Short mmCIF file of C-alpha atoms and ligand atoms in Angstrom, two decimals:
data_model
loop_
_atom_site.label_atom_id
_atom_site.label_comp_id
_atom_site.label_asym_id
_atom_site.label_seq_id
_atom_site.Cartn_x
_atom_site.Cartn_y
_atom_site.Cartn_z
CA MET A 1 0.00 0.00 0.00
CA ARG A 2 1.12 3.57 -0.62
CA VAL A 3 0.27 5.55 2.49
CA HIS A 4 -0.09 9.34 2.74
CA LEU A 5 -0.03 10.76 6.29
CA LYS A 6 -1.06 14.31 7.16
CA THR A 7 -1.26 16.10 10.49
CA LEU A 8 -2.39 19.42 11.88
CA GLY A 9 -1.83 20.92 15.32
CA CYS A 10 0.56 20.16 18.13
CA ARG A 11 3.87 18.36 18.52
CA LEU A 12 2.00 15.41 20.00
CA ASN A 13 0.12 14.98 16.74
CA GLU A 14 3.48 15.19 14.94
CA ALA A 15 4.98 12.57 17.24
CA GLU A 16 2.04 10.24 16.59
CA LEU A 17 2.41 10.71 12.85
CA GLU A 18 6.13 9.86 13.04
CA THR A 19 5.33 6.66 14.94
CA TRP A 20 2.59 5.66 12.42
CA SER A 21 5.08 6.31 9.58
CA ARG A 22 7.54 3.85 11.10
CA ASP A 23 4.79 1.32 11.91
CA PHE A 24 3.37 1.33 8.36
CA GLN A 25 6.91 1.00 6.92
CA ALA A 26 7.65 -1.90 9.25
CA LEU A 27 4.66 -3.69 7.69
CA GLY A 28 6.15 -3.15 4.23
CA HIS A 29 3.90 -0.29 3.18
CA GLU A 30 5.38 2.61 1.25
CA LEU A 31 5.03 6.23 2.37
CA THR A 32 4.19 8.87 -0.22
CA GLN A 33 4.20 12.64 0.09
CA GLU A 34 1.68 12.81 -2.80
CA LEU A 35 -1.97 12.67 -1.71
CA ASN A 36 -3.12 11.78 -5.26
CA GLU A 37 -0.81 8.74 -5.45
CA ALA A 38 -1.93 7.15 -2.18
CA ASP A 39 -4.02 4.00 -1.65
CA LEU A 40 -4.55 4.96 1.99
CA VAL A 41 -4.78 8.49 3.46
CA VAL A 42 -4.55 9.12 7.22
CA VAL A 43 -5.44 12.59 8.58
CA ASN A 44 -4.55 13.53 12.19
CA THR A 45 -6.92 16.39 13.07
CA CYS A 46 -6.88 19.25 15.61
CA ALA A 47 -9.62 21.09 17.52
CA VAL A 48 -7.66 23.58 19.64
CA THR A 49 -9.29 26.59 17.90
CA SER A 50 -12.27 27.07 15.54
CA GLU A 51 -9.68 27.79 12.82
CA ALA A 52 -8.05 24.38 13.46
CA VAL A 53 -11.44 22.70 13.11
CA ARG A 54 -12.03 24.53 9.82
CA LYS A 55 -8.63 23.40 8.52
CA SER A 56 -9.24 19.79 9.65
CA ARG A 57 -12.53 19.69 7.72
CA GLN A 58 -10.83 21.24 4.70
CA LEU A 59 -8.07 18.58 4.75
CA ILE A 60 -10.64 15.76 4.88
CA ARG A 61 -12.67 17.24 2.02
CA ARG A 62 -9.51 17.80 -0.07
CA ALA A 63 -8.51 14.15 0.40
CA GLN A 64 -11.97 12.99 -0.67
CA ARG A 65 -12.02 15.31 -3.70
CA ASN A 66 -8.43 14.78 -4.94
CA ASN A 67 -8.28 11.03 -4.36
CA PRO A 68 -11.80 9.56 -4.10
CA THR A 69 -10.62 5.95 -4.57
CA ALA A 70 -8.19 5.95 -1.64
CA LYS A 71 -9.20 4.60 1.78
CA LEU A 72 -9.55 7.55 4.19
CA VAL A 73 -8.84 7.28 7.92
CA VAL A 74 -9.36 10.22 10.28
CA SER A 75 -8.09 10.57 13.85
CA GLY A 76 -7.16 13.31 16.30
CA CYS A 77 -9.05 15.77 18.53
CA TYR A 78 -11.59 17.07 15.98
CA ALA A 79 -12.53 13.52 14.94
CA SER A 80 -12.67 12.34 18.58
CA LEU A 81 -14.92 15.19 19.70
CA ASP A 82 -17.30 14.78 16.75
CA PRO A 83 -16.82 11.35 15.08
CA THR A 84 -20.06 11.63 13.08
CA ASP A 85 -19.04 14.89 11.42
CA SER A 86 -16.90 13.20 8.74
CA PRO A 87 -19.23 11.76 6.07
CA GLY A 88 -17.58 9.48 3.50
CA VAL A 89 -14.67 8.57 5.75
CA ASP A 90 -13.79 4.85 5.88
CA LEU A 91 -12.64 4.82 9.51
CA VAL A 92 -12.56 7.21 12.48
CA ILE A 93 -9.97 6.34 15.14
CA ASN A 94 -10.62 7.94 18.55
CA ASN A 95 -7.73 9.52 20.49
CA GLN A 96 -7.92 6.69 23.02
CA ASP A 97 -6.96 4.18 20.28
CA LYS A 98 -4.36 6.29 18.50
CA ASP A 99 -1.38 4.22 19.65
CA ARG A 100 -2.95 1.19 17.95
CA LEU A 101 -4.01 3.05 14.79
CA VAL A 102 -1.85 1.02 12.34
CA GLU A 103 -2.99 -2.27 13.90
CA ILE A 104 -6.70 -1.28 13.81
CA VAL A 105 -6.50 0.11 10.25
CA SER A 106 -4.68 -3.04 9.05
CA LYS A 107 -7.42 -5.22 10.55
CA GLN A 108 -10.50 -3.16 9.73
CA LEU A 109 -9.43 -2.22 6.18
CA ASN A 110 -7.85 -5.60 5.50
CA LEU A 111 -4.42 -4.22 4.60
CA HIS A 112 -2.09 -6.91 3.24
CA ALA A 113 1.14 -6.70 5.25
CA MET A 114 4.49 -7.56 3.55
CA PRO A 115 7.06 -7.14 6.32
CA GLU A 116 9.71 -8.69 4.06
CA MET A 117 9.32 -5.57 1.88
CA ALA A 118 9.99 -3.28 4.86
CA THR A 119 12.72 -0.64 4.37
CA GLU A 120 16.16 -1.43 5.90
CA PRO A 121 16.31 -0.65 9.65
CA GLY A 122 18.11 2.60 10.17
CA GLU A 123 16.66 4.37 7.12
CA ASN A 124 15.36 7.57 8.75
CA ILE A 125 12.13 9.14 7.38
CA LEU A 126 12.62 12.38 9.31
CA LEU A 127 16.13 13.07 8.01
CA ALA A 128 14.90 12.16 4.54
CA ARG A 129 12.29 14.90 5.00
CA GLY A 130 14.89 17.42 6.20
CA ARG A 131 13.89 17.19 9.88
CA GLN A 132 16.67 16.96 12.47
CA ARG A 133 14.51 16.83 15.61
CA ALA A 134 12.16 13.94 16.50
CA PHE A 135 9.09 14.37 18.68
CA ILE A 136 8.64 11.56 21.20
CA LYS A 137 5.24 10.95 22.78
CA VAL A 138 5.76 10.17 26.50
CA GLN A 139 2.22 10.59 27.77
CA ASP A 140 -1.34 11.47 26.77
CA GLY A 141 -4.34 13.10 28.46
CA CYS A 142 -4.68 15.51 31.38
CA ARG A 143 -6.48 15.43 34.77
CA TYR A 144 -7.03 19.20 34.84
CA ARG A 145 -9.89 21.23 33.39
CA CYS A 146 -8.59 24.65 32.44
CA THR A 147 -11.75 26.40 31.38
CA PHE A 148 -10.54 27.33 27.85
CA CYS A 149 -9.04 23.93 27.04
CA ILE A 150 -10.66 21.51 24.62
CA VAL A 151 -7.62 19.21 24.55
CA THR A 152 -8.31 17.75 27.97
CA LEU A 153 -11.85 16.88 26.79
CA ALA A 154 -10.62 15.38 23.50
CA ARG A 155 -7.69 13.41 24.91
CA GLY A 156 -9.14 12.05 28.19
CA GLU A 157 -7.37 10.95 31.34
CA GLU A 158 -3.57 10.79 31.79
CA ARG A 159 -1.85 7.74 30.31
CA SER A 160 1.94 7.30 30.46
CA ARG A 161 4.05 5.24 28.04
CA PRO A 162 6.40 2.78 29.76
CA ALA A 163 9.93 4.23 30.02
CA SER A 164 11.38 1.11 28.33
CA GLU A 165 9.37 1.80 25.16
CA ILE A 166 10.55 5.44 25.12
CA ILE A 167 14.18 4.37 25.66
CA ASP A 168 13.97 1.93 22.73
CA GLU A 169 12.42 4.54 20.45
CA ILE A 170 15.11 7.12 21.28
CA ASN A 171 17.94 4.62 20.82
CA GLU A 172 16.51 3.53 17.47
CA LEU A 173 16.26 7.13 16.29
CA HIS A 174 19.79 7.86 17.52
CA ALA A 175 21.10 4.78 15.71
CA SER A 176 19.38 6.04 12.55
CA GLY A 177 21.20 9.38 12.70
CA MET A 178 19.06 11.67 14.90
CA HIS A 179 20.92 13.85 17.43
CA GLU A 180 17.93 15.47 19.16
CA VAL A 181 14.56 14.38 20.53
CA VAL A 182 11.73 16.44 22.06
CA LEU A 183 9.68 14.79 24.83
CA THR A 184 6.05 15.70 24.25
CA GLY A 185 2.58 14.98 25.64
CA VAL A 186 -0.59 16.76 26.72
CA HIS A 187 0.60 17.34 30.32
CA ILE A 188 4.13 15.91 30.59
CA GLY A 189 4.32 17.16 34.18
CA GLY A 190 1.71 14.48 34.84
CA TYR A 191 3.95 11.74 33.44
CA GLY A 192 3.85 8.64 35.63
CA SER A 193 0.70 9.59 37.60
CA ASP A 194 -0.87 6.30 36.43
CA ILE A 195 2.25 4.09 36.70
CA GLU A 196 3.80 5.20 40.03
CA SER A 197 6.52 7.22 38.40
CA ASP A 198 7.08 10.87 37.54
CA LEU A 199 8.82 13.16 35.04
CA PHE A 200 12.02 13.27 37.16
CA GLN A 201 12.37 9.47 37.11
CA LEU A 202 11.63 9.35 33.40
CA ILE A 203 14.23 11.94 32.42
CA GLN A 204 16.75 10.40 34.81
CA VAL A 205 16.42 6.94 33.22
CA LEU A 206 16.46 8.40 29.69
CA LEU A 207 19.75 10.16 30.48
CA GLU A 208 21.14 6.87 31.84
CA GLU A 209 19.84 4.45 29.20
CA THR A 210 20.35 6.50 26.03
CA THR A 211 23.37 8.28 24.56
CA ILE A 212 21.59 10.69 22.20
CA PRO A 213 23.39 14.06 22.61
CA ARG A 214 20.33 16.31 22.97
CA ILE A 215 17.07 15.75 24.89
CA ARG A 216 14.63 18.66 24.82
CA LEU A 217 11.39 19.09 26.77
CA GLY A 218 8.17 20.05 25.02
CA SER A 219 5.62 22.29 26.74
CA VAL A 220 5.48 21.76 30.53
CA GLU A 221 2.63 23.22 32.63
CA PRO A 222 4.15 25.41 35.39
CA TRP A 223 3.05 23.09 38.19
CA ASP A 224 3.39 19.42 39.10
CA LEU A 225 7.18 19.69 38.52
CA PRO A 226 8.76 16.99 40.69
CA GLU A 227 11.25 17.53 43.47
CA ASN A 228 14.90 17.78 42.26
CA PHE A 229 13.66 18.60 38.78
CA TRP A 230 16.34 21.29 38.37
CA SER A 231 19.20 18.93 39.24
CA LEU A 232 18.46 17.03 36.02
CA PHE A 233 19.84 19.99 34.04
CA GLU A 234 23.30 19.35 35.50
CA ASN A 235 23.47 16.81 32.67
CA ARG A 236 24.36 18.89 29.59
CA ARG A 237 22.37 16.48 27.37
CA LEU A 238 19.14 17.94 28.81
CA MET A 239 18.63 21.20 26.90
CA PRO A 240 18.34 24.35 29.11
CA HIS A 241 15.12 25.59 27.51
CA LEU A 242 11.66 25.42 29.07
CA HIS A 243 8.32 26.25 27.50
CA LEU A 244 6.09 27.12 30.48
CA PRO A 245 2.56 28.28 29.41
CA LEU A 246 1.55 31.24 31.57
CA GLN A 247 -1.60 32.15 29.59
CA SER A 248 -2.26 35.38 31.56
CA GLY A 249 -0.36 37.69 33.91
CA ALA A 250 -3.48 38.68 35.88
CA ASP A 251 -4.47 36.45 38.83
CA SER A 252 -8.16 37.27 38.37
CA VAL A 253 -7.96 35.94 34.79
CA LEU A 254 -5.92 32.90 35.87
CA ARG A 255 -8.72 32.09 38.35
CA ARG A 256 -11.36 32.32 35.58
CA MET A 257 -9.13 30.00 33.54
CA ALA A 258 -8.93 27.58 36.51
CA ARG A 259 -5.14 27.56 36.14
CA ARG A 260 -3.17 25.85 38.94
CA CYS A 261 -0.54 28.56 39.07
CA SER A 262 -0.78 32.17 40.33
CA THR A 263 1.60 34.94 39.24
CA VAL A 264 3.39 34.61 42.61
CA ASP A 265 3.91 30.86 42.03
CA PHE A 266 5.08 31.49 38.48
CA ARG A 267 7.54 34.21 39.52
CA GLN A 268 8.95 31.94 42.23
CA LEU A 269 9.32 29.05 39.78
CA ILE A 270 11.15 31.18 37.20
CA LYS A 271 13.47 32.62 39.89
CA LEU A 272 14.43 29.13 41.09
CA ALA A 273 14.84 27.81 37.54
CA ARG A 274 17.20 30.63 36.58
CA GLN A 275 19.22 30.16 39.78
CA ARG A 276 19.62 26.42 39.09
CA VAL A 277 20.01 26.19 35.29
CA PRO A 278 22.79 28.24 33.58
CA ASN A 279 21.83 30.04 30.32
CA LEU A 280 18.24 28.85 30.70
CA CYS A 281 15.78 30.33 28.16
CA ILE A 282 12.10 30.36 28.99
CA THR A 283 9.33 30.70 26.44
CA THR A 284 5.59 30.80 27.05
CA ASP A 285 2.01 30.87 25.73
CA ILE A 286 -0.32 33.84 26.29
CA ILE A 287 -4.04 33.87 25.54
CA VAL A 288 -5.20 37.33 24.43
CA GLY A 289 -8.76 38.47 25.09
CA PHE A 290 -10.00 35.80 27.51
CA PRO A 291 -13.69 36.40 28.40
CA GLY A 292 -14.09 39.36 30.71
CA GLU A 293 -10.47 40.55 30.31
CA THR A 294 -10.49 44.21 31.34
CA ASP A 295 -7.98 46.89 30.30
CA ASP A 296 -6.52 46.72 33.79
CA GLU A 297 -6.13 42.92 33.64
CA TRP A 298 -4.50 43.27 30.24
CA GLN A 299 -2.07 45.84 31.58
CA GLN A 300 -1.20 43.45 34.42
CA THR A 301 -0.40 40.79 31.79
CA LEU A 302 1.87 43.13 29.81
CA THR A 303 3.74 44.20 32.95
CA PHE A 304 4.16 40.63 34.22
CA VAL A 305 5.33 39.31 30.83
CA GLU A 306 7.92 42.09 30.63
CA GLN A 307 9.18 41.26 34.15
CA MET A 308 9.54 37.55 33.33
CA LYS A 309 11.96 38.28 30.45
CA PHE A 310 10.75 35.45 28.21
CA SER A 311 12.93 34.72 25.17
CA HIS A 312 9.91 34.04 22.96
CA LEU A 313 6.12 34.38 23.22
CA HIS A 314 3.51 32.18 21.53
CA ILE A 315 0.46 34.46 21.28
CA PHE A 316 -3.08 33.09 20.80
CA ASN A 317 -6.29 35.07 20.44
CA TYR A 318 -8.91 33.45 22.66
CA SER A 319 -11.16 31.15 20.60
CA ALA A 320 -14.36 29.91 22.25
CA ARG A 321 -14.51 26.11 22.08
CA PRO A 322 -17.99 24.53 22.41
CA GLY A 323 -18.02 22.19 25.42
CA THR A 324 -15.56 24.26 27.49
CA LYS A 325 -16.61 26.27 30.57
CA ALA A 326 -15.00 29.47 29.27
CA ALA A 327 -17.27 29.44 26.22
CA GLU A 328 -20.20 29.94 28.62
CA LEU A 329 -18.55 32.87 30.44
CA PRO A 330 -20.02 36.37 29.92
CA GLU A 331 -18.34 39.44 28.35
CA HIS A 332 -16.41 37.92 25.48
CA VAL A 333 -13.78 40.38 24.19
CA GLY A 334 -14.39 41.84 20.70
CA ARG A 335 -12.14 40.93 17.73
CA GLU A 336 -10.88 44.54 17.34
CA ILE A 337 -9.70 44.73 20.95
CA GLN A 338 -8.16 41.24 20.66
CA LYS A 339 -6.24 42.40 17.56
CA GLN A 340 -4.95 45.57 19.27
CA ARG A 341 -3.85 43.67 22.38
CA SER A 342 -2.23 40.96 20.29
CA GLN A 343 -0.31 43.59 18.32
CA THR A 344 0.97 45.22 21.52
CA LEU A 345 2.09 41.84 22.84
CA HIS A 346 3.85 40.96 19.58
CA THR A 347 5.85 44.20 19.84
CA LEU A 348 6.78 43.44 23.45
CA GLY A 349 7.64 39.86 22.44
CA GLU A 350 10.10 41.10 19.79
CA GLN A 351 11.80 43.39 22.34
CA LEU A 352 12.13 40.57 24.88
CA LYS A 353 13.46 38.20 22.21
CA GLN A 354 16.14 40.66 21.13
CA ALA A 355 17.10 41.25 24.76
CA ALA A 356 17.50 37.49 25.29
CA GLN A 357 19.59 37.20 22.10
CA GLN A 358 21.72 40.20 23.14
CA ALA A 359 22.33 38.62 26.57
CA ASN A 360 23.84 35.53 24.90
CA LEU A 361 26.20 37.33 22.49
CA GLY A 362 29.86 36.39 22.98
CA LEU A 363 28.97 33.00 24.48
CA GLU A 364 29.92 29.68 22.89
CA PHE A 365 27.41 26.85 22.42
CA SER A 366 27.20 23.49 20.71
CA VAL A 367 24.65 23.96 17.92
CA LEU A 368 22.74 21.28 16.00
CA ILE A 369 23.12 22.64 12.47
CA GLU A 370 19.94 21.81 10.63
CA SER A 371 19.77 23.07 7.09
CA LYS A 372 21.45 25.17 4.47
CA THR A 373 19.29 28.26 4.10
CA GLY A 374 21.14 30.02 1.32
CA LYS A 375 24.36 31.23 -0.25
CA THR A 376 26.23 34.53 -0.13
CA ILE A 377 27.18 36.34 -3.35
CA ASP A 378 30.75 35.11 -2.91
CA GLY A 379 29.60 31.49 -2.75
CA GLN A 380 29.69 30.94 1.00
CA ALA A 381 27.04 28.58 2.39
CA ILE A 382 24.55 29.88 4.98
CA TRP A 383 23.50 27.33 7.59
CA SER A 384 20.99 27.63 10.45
CA GLY A 385 20.39 25.75 13.67
CA TYR A 386 19.50 26.09 17.34
CA THR A 387 21.58 26.47 20.50
CA PRO A 388 20.78 24.22 23.50
CA ASN A 389 18.74 27.09 24.98
CA PHE A 390 16.77 27.31 21.71
CA LEU A 391 18.16 30.47 20.13
CA ARG A 392 18.21 30.41 16.34
CA VAL A 393 21.64 31.05 14.82
CA VAL A 394 22.97 31.44 11.28
CA LEU A 395 26.54 30.91 10.18
CA GLN A 396 28.47 31.28 6.96
CA THR A 397 30.98 28.65 5.91
CA PRO A 398 33.09 27.84 2.84
CA GLY A 399 30.76 26.38 0.18
CA GLU A 400 32.21 22.87 0.23
CA LEU A 401 31.66 22.31 3.98
CA VAL A 402 28.66 20.00 4.63
CA LEU A 403 27.18 20.66 8.04
CA GLY A 404 23.57 19.41 7.77
CA ASN A 405 22.58 17.45 10.93
CA CYS A 406 26.00 18.08 12.55
CA ILE A 407 26.70 19.38 16.05
CA ARG A 408 29.37 22.10 16.01
CA GLN A 409 30.76 24.52 18.61
CA VAL A 410 29.99 28.13 17.65
CA ARG A 411 30.39 31.61 19.14
CA LEU A 412 27.40 33.97 19.07
CA GLU A 413 28.68 37.19 17.46
CA SER A 414 25.91 39.64 16.59
CA LEU A 415 22.21 40.06 15.83
CA SER A 416 21.15 39.79 12.18
CA ASP A 417 19.75 43.00 10.65
CA GLU A 418 16.18 41.72 10.86
CA GLY A 419 16.88 40.91 14.53
CA ASN A 420 15.17 37.51 14.34
CA GLN A 421 18.35 35.46 14.52
CA ILE A 422 21.94 35.54 15.70
CA ARG A 423 25.05 35.47 13.50
CA ALA A 424 27.55 32.95 14.78
CA THR A 425 30.99 31.65 13.80
CA LEU A 426 32.46 28.17 14.01
CA VAL A 427 34.92 27.83 16.91
S1 SF4 B 501 -3.24 21.63 32.06
FE1 SF4 B 501 -2.96 22.00 29.86
S2 SF4 B 501 -3.85 20.22 28.82
FE2 SF4 B 501 -4.57 20.23 30.94
S3 SF4 B 501 -6.52 21.29 30.88
FE3 SF4 B 501 -4.97 22.81 31.35
S4 SF4 B 501 -4.33 23.65 29.37
FE4 SF4 B 501 -5.45 21.75 28.97
#
């Protein structure tokens, strides 16, 4: 079978797609980037915003229109929340069954497996697609009910993958040429809650049982972090970058969001993290225009964000999700105000980003060089990559040097004119 896989949304969806790719290949099926050529199409949907739902529907319709003879399988949060809303689909796989998707599809759609045809072990799909970082699913689901969040409703209770499975997956990827993995889930701080373990124990055993040079953490809610968490960063293979979603800098809004972290807690956490982890960069998510958000609450958010000195902001305009408590709240903020506030925050975000870049100039880091992004007029190659603390750098090298997917020591020299990346030189 020629299989075409498509995903929308979060890193967890990406991680699942990467696993399905390997599972289909192990059964001797061929992957194709071309929708029209496929015998089987699998779409991993998203429901985090109304825009994501619109795009999920569009993807499904495009698959049906452009390749009506192919078998069509739909999974993910949009399909799980509304399985009946996909007419003409051959199979809907709920989020609870995602880890068995290839097995269920093979059975239900009678796919003929030819494991003898499987590609040689070690052939890496991600590198073949120009990706140098693999997303690893470590857990699914969340026990909390933040009032704006549809994910917790779509993904259900917390379920942790056994550490042995995760170790094997990382070692396989490392053996196939990957140098960096990102641990991802819905609430990775909740890892182990169902198997008498926790995130500390998981990371500790991954650092012991794997040799991959770079382990990065995906988004971590700013609570439920286990004791001794910071001591893990003494191992330089754990990247000193944390994405800690704050969502709002006003306690009254955080209460309406039912977040488990006040601004005092968050400030304390950041202070401790920066004391314990050298060169740590912290990024965050902010929701703009949550129901009832007053000018004063918004000003509190701007002030708090500025004080926290984030190195990057992910900014989301609030999107009411049917089925969430927040959608029922009064005083929804108008689009115009949302746009103005979002613009102000983007401007602040750029200033904070440049300040974080400036603070790292002159330092030396090992960088995973990802791709060649261009050439200078005198024939020099331009490469880009990320530092351990997730700052984007560019460097120029003699044209013949091949650096794709290599780890090299560099010195951060200056900010690029556009200010969105750092010029570095090989050390
Ligand atoms: S902790 Fe995260 S995943 Fe869980 S409900 Fe809140 S926002 Fe959603």
